[in-house]
Amino acid sequence: MTPDDMEERLGRILGLGTTFSTVMFAAGLALWLTVDGRPSVDRLLNAGIIVLIVTPVTRVVASTVIYIVQRDWHMALMTGLVLLSLGLSVVVAMQR
Amino acid sequence: MSLATLAAVMLAGTAAGGLGALLGLGGGIFLVPLLTLAMGIPIRQAIGTSLLTVIAMSSSVSAGTAGRRLINMRLGMTLEVATAAGGLVGGITAQMLSPRALYIVFGTVLTVTAAVMFSRLDRRNVILDPTADPGWYGGRFYEEESGREVVYRVRRMPLALVGSFLAGNISSLLGIGGGVLKVPMLNAWCGVPLRAAAATSAFMIGVTAASGAMIYYGSGDVAPSLAAAAVLGVQIGSRGGMHFGARAKARGLKLLMASVMIGVAVLMFVRAAQ
């Protein structure tokens, strides 16, 4: 995979995540304004938030996999370290 | 939550999307004071919402610029290590520095960097010879302004790493992406052309903000309706920013960047004086 292919593939992941969360937010907000207080609306908005947060994390996971497949160990180590610190944040978040 | 608040947050998201596409900034630095000072939203909720806006800007702008070779992935992902580490130890250094000292340091760094930027308005980082060797961290992209492929080399990598560490540090303290530090640093001191610095910063700060956002979300400091409004705003703003960004001259973008930095510095000094 050339760097250009990689850029496009990662761009597609980010675009997909953004589209999904935008659709959920638009639908959720429209419902929130019309039928206030429904738990299903809250669930939809919360799902949108989770997709939003997970999108850049998915991008880092994908980059790590690509670098490992390409045997670019220097960059695989870098993205692995980023993933490790994101993992630590998940642990902290779960404890709250 | 009132409709006026939602509309204001959506507008702020639009501004963040525009700034993100043009300059690689998430706009959190303006959003947090707007939400707290003007709308009376509690600071932790404002920071949580702002971090989500930064993520939305990052993903949306990077998806839009991918394929134009402006994002320097090798550089961005290496600096991300420093930013992530900075974000993690942010909690520790927060206790060592008073908020007042933090604002003063931040404002001073911005003022100095803006001055450097003003003095370099017509200095270009690009090498017009497409056969030049960009080196391990450098890159090449097609620049519409000069109508050809240009090359750049990255200088002072240790400085870029230290700066990214500090940006990550400040990010989790203030609820911003840190682009306001990284973009001028990469452009003024590390040899990266402004457009590439902006695209690379926009690419990076989603990850920086994600680690903070998880913690705020886990603590219940994110209002879903505010997040929804902000993301919808970002979608609109980033489209507009990309439309104008491709036509804008590097000189104009630098002027805009330096002005934004002066504005933020003034904001910081005002808060230090309060």
PDB file of C-alpha atoms in Angstrom, chain B residues 37-238:
ATOM      1  CA  LEU B  37     -18.771  33.008  30.588  1.00  0.00           C
ATOM      2  CA  ALA B  38     -21.589  33.865  28.187  1.00  0.00           C
ATOM      3  CA  MET B  39     -23.973  30.970  28.884  1.00  0.00           C
ATOM      4  CA  GLY B  40     -23.250  29.947  32.440  1.00  0.00           C
ATOM      5  CA  ILE B  41     -22.604  26.301  31.568  1.00  0.00           C
ATOM      6  CA  PRO B  42     -20.445  24.584  34.252  1.00  0.00           C
ATOM      7  CA  ILE B  43     -16.756  24.453  33.289  1.00  0.00           C
ATOM      8  CA  ARG B  44     -16.456  20.649  33.235  1.00  0.00           C
ATOM      9  CA  GLN B  45     -19.484  20.337  30.938  1.00  0.00           C
ATOM     10  CA  ALA B  46     -18.099  23.063  28.693  1.00  0.00           C
ATOM     11  CA  ILE B  47     -14.753  21.251  28.416  1.00  0.00           C
ATOM     12  CA  GLY B  48     -16.449  17.905  27.703  1.00  0.00           C
ATOM     13  CA  THR B  49     -18.565  19.442  24.943  1.00  0.00           C
ATOM     14  CA  SER B  50     -15.597  21.317  23.504  1.00  0.00           C
ATOM     15  CA  LEU B  51     -13.521  18.123  23.274  1.00  0.00           C
ATOM     16  CA  LEU B  52     -16.312  16.472  21.266  1.00  0.00           C
ATOM     17  CA  THR B  53     -16.377  19.448  18.897  1.00  0.00           C
ATOM     18  CA  VAL B  54     -12.619  19.030  18.394  1.00  0.00           C
ATOM     19  CA  ILE B  55     -13.048  15.326  17.527  1.00  0.00           C
ATOM     20  CA  ALA B  56     -15.821  16.113  15.057  1.00  0.00           C
ATOM     21  CA  MET B  57     -13.684  18.810  13.403  1.00  0.00           C
ATOM     22  CA  SER B  58     -10.687  16.504  13.176  1.00  0.00           C
ATOM     23  CA  SER B  59     -12.524  13.551  11.607  1.00  0.00           C
ATOM     24  CA  SER B  60     -14.570  15.671   9.251  1.00  0.00           C
ATOM     25  CA  VAL B  61     -11.674  17.841   7.996  1.00  0.00           C
ATOM     26  CA  SER B  62      -9.270  14.884   7.639  1.00  0.00           C
ATOM     27  CA  ALA B  63     -11.857  12.889   5.681  1.00  0.00           C
ATOM     28  CA  GLY B  64     -12.214  15.894   3.385  1.00  0.00           C
ATOM     29  CA  THR B  65      -8.498  16.577   2.831  1.00  0.00           C
ATOM     30  CA  ALA B  66      -7.398  12.923   2.578  1.00  0.00           C
ATOM     31  CA  GLY B  67      -5.905  12.154  -0.805  1.00  0.00           C
ATOM     32  CA  ARG B  68      -4.405  15.627  -1.300  1.00  0.00           C
ATOM     33  CA  ARG B  69      -1.167  14.602   0.446  1.00  0.00           C
ATOM     34  CA  LEU B  70      -1.443  17.553   2.814  1.00  0.00           C
ATOM     35  CA  ILE B  71      -1.651  15.342   5.892  1.00  0.00           C
ATOM     36  CA  ASN B  72       1.855  14.273   6.915  1.00  0.00           C
ATOM     37  CA  MET B  73       0.931  10.961   8.529  1.00  0.00           C
ATOM     38  CA  ARG B  74       4.443   9.929   9.542  1.00  0.00           C
ATOM     39  CA  LEU B  75       5.043  13.254  11.305  1.00  0.00           C
ATOM     40  CA  GLY B  76       1.527  13.423  12.747  1.00  0.00           C
ATOM     41  CA  MET B  77       1.519   9.935  14.207  1.00  0.00           C
ATOM     42  CA  THR B  78       4.980  10.419  15.731  1.00  0.00           C
ATOM     43  CA  LEU B  79       3.989  13.701  17.364  1.00  0.00           C
ATOM     44  CA  GLU B  80       0.786  12.033  18.592  1.00  0.00           C
ATOM     45  CA  VAL B  81       2.921   9.945  20.959  1.00  0.00           C
ATOM     46  CA  ALA B  82       4.185  13.132  22.617  1.00  0.00           C
ATOM     47  CA  THR B  83       0.698  14.705  22.679  1.00  0.00           C
ATOM     48  CA  ALA B  84      -0.853  11.597  24.208  1.00  0.00           C
ATOM     49  CA  ALA B  85       1.857  11.412  26.873  1.00  0.00           C
ATOM     50  CA  GLY B  86       1.341  15.121  27.540  1.00  0.00           C
ATOM     51  CA  GLY B  87      -2.386  14.578  27.958  1.00  0.00           C
ATOM     52  CA  LEU B  88      -1.810  11.756  30.420  1.00  0.00           C
ATOM     53  CA  VAL B  89       0.491  13.720  32.718  1.00  0.00           C
ATOM     54  CA  GLY B  90      -1.653  16.847  32.357  1.00  0.00           C
ATOM     55  CA  GLY B  91      -3.365  15.993  35.602  1.00  0.00           C
ATOM     56  CA  ILE B  92      -0.072  15.931  37.492  1.00  0.00           C
ATOM     57  CA  THR B  93       1.339  19.205  36.183  1.00  0.00           C
ATOM     58  CA  ALA B  94      -2.034  20.857  36.742  1.00  0.00           C
ATOM     59  CA  GLN B  95      -1.424  20.588  40.451  1.00  0.00           C
ATOM     60  CA  MET B  96       2.048  22.087  40.157  1.00  0.00           C
ATOM     61  CA  LEU B  97       0.958  25.220  38.301  1.00  0.00           C
ATOM     62  CA  SER B  98      -1.761  27.606  39.405  1.00  0.00           C
ATOM     63  CA  PRO B  99      -4.365  28.357  36.698  1.00  0.00           C
ATOM     64  CA  ARG B 100      -3.159  31.973  36.745  1.00  0.00           C
ATOM     65  CA  ALA B 101       0.444  30.959  36.003  1.00  0.00           C
ATOM     66  CA  LEU B 102      -0.817  28.629  33.275  1.00  0.00           C
ATOM     67  CA  TYR B 103      -2.765  31.420  31.551  1.00  0.00           C
ATOM     68  CA  ILE B 104       0.245  33.767  31.713  1.00  0.00           C
ATOM     69  CA  VAL B 105       2.666  31.157  30.304  1.00  0.00           C
ATOM     70  CA  PHE B 106       0.210  30.220  27.564  1.00  0.00           C
ATOM     71  CA  GLY B 107      -0.484  33.851  26.637  1.00  0.00           C
ATOM     72  CA  THR B 108       3.240  34.650  26.513  1.00  0.00           C
ATOM     73  CA  VAL B 109       4.070  31.644  24.306  1.00  0.00           C
ATOM     74  CA  LEU B 110       1.292  32.648  21.905  1.00  0.00           C
ATOM     75  CA  THR B 111       2.401  36.291  21.733  1.00  0.00           C
ATOM     76  CA  VAL B 112       6.024  35.359  20.975  1.00  0.00           C
ATOM     77  CA  THR B 113       4.993  32.810  18.332  1.00  0.00           C
ATOM     78  CA  ALA B 114       2.580  35.270  16.710  1.00  0.00           C
ATOM     79  CA  ALA B 115       5.420  37.815  16.509  1.00  0.00           C
ATOM     80  CA  VAL B 116       7.652  35.224  14.800  1.00  0.00           C
ATOM     81  CA  MET B 117       4.837  34.448  12.403  1.00  0.00           C
ATOM     82  CA  PHE B 118       4.293  38.123  11.520  1.00  0.00           C
ATOM     83  CA  SER B 119       8.019  38.467  10.783  1.00  0.00           C
ATOM     84  CA  ARG B 120       7.923  35.472   8.439  1.00  0.00           C
ATOM     85  CA  LEU B 121       4.830  36.289   6.392  1.00  0.00           C
ATOM     86  CA  ASP B 122       6.714  36.109   3.096  1.00  0.00           C
ATOM     87  CA  ARG B 123       9.189  33.372   4.000  1.00  0.00           C
ATOM     88  CA  ARG B 124       8.140  30.064   2.490  1.00  0.00           C
ATOM     89  CA  ASN B 125       9.018  26.627   3.778  1.00  0.00           C
ATOM     90  CA  VAL B 126       8.425  24.944   0.453  1.00  0.00           C
ATOM     91  CA  ILE B 127      11.191  23.812  -1.881  1.00  0.00           C
ATOM     92  CA  LEU B 128      10.030  24.333  -5.457  1.00  0.00           C
ATOM     93  CA  ASP B 129      12.295  21.604  -6.858  1.00  0.00           C
ATOM     94  CA  PRO B 130      10.116  18.441  -6.965  1.00  0.00           C
ATOM     95  CA  THR B 131      13.193  16.190  -7.150  1.00  0.00           C
ATOM     96  CA  ALA B 132      14.513  17.422  -3.769  1.00  0.00           C
ATOM     97  CA  ASP B 133      14.768  14.794  -1.028  1.00  0.00           C
ATOM     98  CA  PRO B 134      12.148  15.427   1.699  1.00  0.00           C
ATOM     99  CA  GLY B 135      13.957  13.228   4.246  1.00  0.00           C
ATOM    100  CA  TRP B 136      12.398  10.769   6.715  1.00  0.00           C
ATOM    101  CA  TYR B 137       9.739  13.100   8.124  1.00  0.00           C
ATOM    102  CA  GLY B 138       9.289  15.557   5.276  1.00  0.00           C
ATOM    103  CA  GLY B 139       6.688  15.450   2.554  1.00  0.00           C
ATOM    104  CA  ARG B 140       5.546  16.642  -0.830  1.00  0.00           C
ATOM    105  CA  PHE B 141       2.209  17.870  -2.085  1.00  0.00           C
ATOM    106  CA  TYR B 142       0.653  19.670  -5.029  1.00  0.00           C
ATOM    107  CA  GLU B 143       0.355  23.344  -4.163  1.00  0.00           C
ATOM    108  CA  GLU B 144      -2.246  25.276  -6.086  1.00  0.00           C
ATOM    109  CA  GLU B 145      -0.653  28.610  -5.194  1.00  0.00           C
ATOM    110  CA  SER B 146       2.561  27.847  -7.083  1.00  0.00           C
ATOM    111  CA  GLY B 147       0.815  25.435  -9.446  1.00  0.00           C
ATOM    112  CA  ARG B 148       3.233  22.550  -8.974  1.00  0.00           C
ATOM    113  CA  GLU B 149       4.425  19.848  -6.648  1.00  0.00           C
ATOM    114  CA  VAL B 150       6.456  21.204  -3.730  1.00  0.00           C
ATOM    115  CA  VAL B 151       8.728  19.505  -1.203  1.00  0.00           C
ATOM    116  CA  TYR B 152       9.483  20.343   2.443  1.00  0.00           C
ATOM    117  CA  ARG B 153      11.839  19.013   5.082  1.00  0.00           C
ATOM    118  CA  VAL B 154      11.118  18.860   8.793  1.00  0.00           C
ATOM    119  CA  ARG B 155      13.681  20.577  11.026  1.00  0.00           C
ATOM    120  CA  ARG B 156      14.134  20.602  14.818  1.00  0.00           C
ATOM    121  CA  MET B 157      12.187  17.385  15.477  1.00  0.00           C
ATOM    122  CA  PRO B 158      13.031  17.407  19.245  1.00  0.00           C
ATOM    123  CA  LEU B 159      11.427  20.853  19.529  1.00  0.00           C
ATOM    124  CA  ALA B 160       8.335  19.555  17.692  1.00  0.00           C
ATOM    125  CA  LEU B 161       8.107  16.681  20.185  1.00  0.00           C
ATOM    126  CA  VAL B 162       8.467  18.953  23.241  1.00  0.00           C
ATOM    127  CA  GLY B 163       5.910  21.386  21.802  1.00  0.00           C
ATOM    128  CA  SER B 164       3.462  18.552  21.123  1.00  0.00           C
ATOM    129  CA  PHE B 165       3.930  17.271  24.677  1.00  0.00           C
ATOM    130  CA  LEU B 166       3.058  20.740  26.037  1.00  0.00           C
ATOM    131  CA  ALA B 167       0.110  21.019  23.632  1.00  0.00           C
ATOM    132  CA  GLY B 168      -1.241  17.682  24.881  1.00  0.00           C
ATOM    133  CA  ASN B 169      -0.712  18.824  28.435  1.00  0.00           C
ATOM    134  CA  ILE B 170      -2.656  22.051  27.932  1.00  0.00           C
ATOM    135  CA  SER B 171      -5.298  20.219  25.936  1.00  0.00           C
ATOM    136  CA  SER B 172      -6.601  18.131  28.807  1.00  0.00           C
ATOM    137  CA  LEU B 173      -6.427  21.107  31.187  1.00  0.00           C
ATOM    138  CA  LEU B 174      -8.323  23.577  29.023  1.00  0.00           C
ATOM    139  CA  GLY B 175     -10.482  21.317  26.857  1.00  0.00           C
ATOM    140  CA  ILE B 176      -8.839  22.261  23.569  1.00  0.00           C
ATOM    141  CA  GLY B 177      -7.126  20.283  20.807  1.00  0.00           C
ATOM    142  CA  GLY B 178      -3.841  22.166  21.071  1.00  0.00           C
ATOM    143  CA  GLY B 179      -3.699  23.161  17.394  1.00  0.00           C
ATOM    144  CA  VAL B 180      -3.182  26.784  18.380  1.00  0.00           C
ATOM    145  CA  LEU B 181       0.280  25.769  19.697  1.00  0.00           C
ATOM    146  CA  LYS B 182       1.194  23.032  17.210  1.00  0.00           C
ATOM    147  CA  VAL B 183       0.404  24.742  13.899  1.00  0.00           C
ATOM    148  CA  PRO B 184       2.500  27.908  14.473  1.00  0.00           C
ATOM    149  CA  MET B 185       5.313  25.869  16.007  1.00  0.00           C
ATOM    150  CA  LEU B 186       5.484  23.484  13.027  1.00  0.00           C
ATOM    151  CA  ASN B 187       5.288  26.384  10.603  1.00  0.00           C
ATOM    152  CA  ALA B 188       7.587  28.949  12.222  1.00  0.00           C
ATOM    153  CA  TRP B 189      10.289  26.665  13.655  1.00  0.00           C
ATOM    154  CA  CYS B 190      10.092  23.203  12.115  1.00  0.00           C
ATOM    155  CA  GLY B 191       9.952  23.949   8.400  1.00  0.00           C
ATOM    156  CA  VAL B 192       6.440  22.667   7.659  1.00  0.00           C
ATOM    157  CA  PRO B 193       4.375  24.742   5.172  1.00  0.00           C
ATOM    158  CA  LEU B 194       1.252  26.239   6.776  1.00  0.00           C
ATOM    159  CA  ARG B 195      -1.230  24.194   4.742  1.00  0.00           C
ATOM    160  CA  ALA B 196       0.529  20.908   5.593  1.00  0.00           C
ATOM    161  CA  ALA B 197       0.909  21.961   9.245  1.00  0.00           C
ATOM    162  CA  ALA B 198      -2.822  22.753   9.428  1.00  0.00           C
ATOM    163  CA  ALA B 199      -3.909  19.477   7.804  1.00  0.00           C
ATOM    164  CA  THR B 200      -1.528  17.447   9.982  1.00  0.00           C
ATOM    165  CA  SER B 201      -2.699  19.225  13.140  1.00  0.00           C
ATOM    166  CA  ALA B 202      -6.355  18.677  12.214  1.00  0.00           C
ATOM    167  CA  PHE B 203      -5.533  14.993  11.698  1.00  0.00           C
ATOM    168  CA  MET B 204      -3.779  14.708  15.086  1.00  0.00           C
ATOM    169  CA  ILE B 205      -6.045  16.560  17.473  1.00  0.00           C
ATOM    170  CA  GLY B 206      -8.934  14.099  17.156  1.00  0.00           C
ATOM    171  CA  VAL B 207      -6.827  11.552  19.020  1.00  0.00           C
ATOM    172  CA  THR B 208      -5.684  14.103  21.611  1.00  0.00           C
ATOM    173  CA  ALA B 209      -9.278  15.139  22.274  1.00  0.00           C
ATOM    174  CA  ALA B 210     -10.577  11.544  22.258  1.00  0.00           C
ATOM    175  CA  SER B 211      -8.607  10.533  25.345  1.00  0.00           C
ATOM    176  CA  GLY B 212      -9.856  13.576  27.262  1.00  0.00           C
ATOM    177  CA  ALA B 213     -13.410  13.200  25.936  1.00  0.00           C
ATOM    178  CA  MET B 214     -13.597   9.589  27.181  1.00  0.00           C
ATOM    179  CA  ILE B 215     -12.756  10.687  30.703  1.00  0.00           C
ATOM    180  CA  TYR B 216     -15.255  13.582  30.692  1.00  0.00           C
ATOM    181  CA  TYR B 217     -17.943  11.368  29.137  1.00  0.00           C
ATOM    182  CA  GLY B 218     -17.302   8.639  31.696  1.00  0.00           C
ATOM    183  CA  SER B 219     -17.718  11.212  34.464  1.00  0.00           C
ATOM    184  CA  GLY B 220     -21.078  12.312  33.038  1.00  0.00           C
ATOM    185  CA  ASP B 221     -19.794  15.733  31.993  1.00  0.00           C
ATOM    186  CA  VAL B 222     -21.133  15.680  28.443  1.00  0.00           C
ATOM    187  CA  ALA B 223     -24.608  16.946  27.540  1.00  0.00           C
ATOM    188  CA  PRO B 224     -25.758  14.875  24.515  1.00  0.00           C
ATOM    189  CA  SER B 225     -27.893  17.620  22.984  1.00  0.00           C
ATOM    190  CA  LEU B 226     -25.006  20.120  23.114  1.00  0.00           C
ATOM    191  CA  ALA B 227     -22.699  17.593  21.470  1.00  0.00           C
ATOM    192  CA  ALA B 228     -25.247  16.975  18.716  1.00  0.00           C
ATOM    193  CA  ALA B 229     -25.625  20.679  17.969  1.00  0.00           C
ATOM    194  CA  ALA B 230     -21.846  21.198  17.941  1.00  0.00           C
ATOM    195  CA  VAL B 231     -21.209  18.319  15.520  1.00  0.00           C
ATOM    196  CA  LEU B 232     -23.885  19.500  13.102  1.00  0.00           C
ATOM    197  CA  GLY B 233     -22.287  22.951  13.175  1.00  0.00           C
ATOM    198  CA  VAL B 234     -18.832  21.512  12.476  1.00  0.00           C
ATOM    199  CA  GLN B 235     -20.167  19.732   9.392  1.00  0.00           C
ATOM    200  CA  ILE B 236     -21.370  23.029   7.948  1.00  0.00           C
ATOM    201  CA  GLY B 237     -18.243  24.979   8.916  1.00  0.00           C
ATOM    202  CA  SER B 238     -15.702  22.487   7.609  1.00  0.00           C
TER     203      SER B 238
END
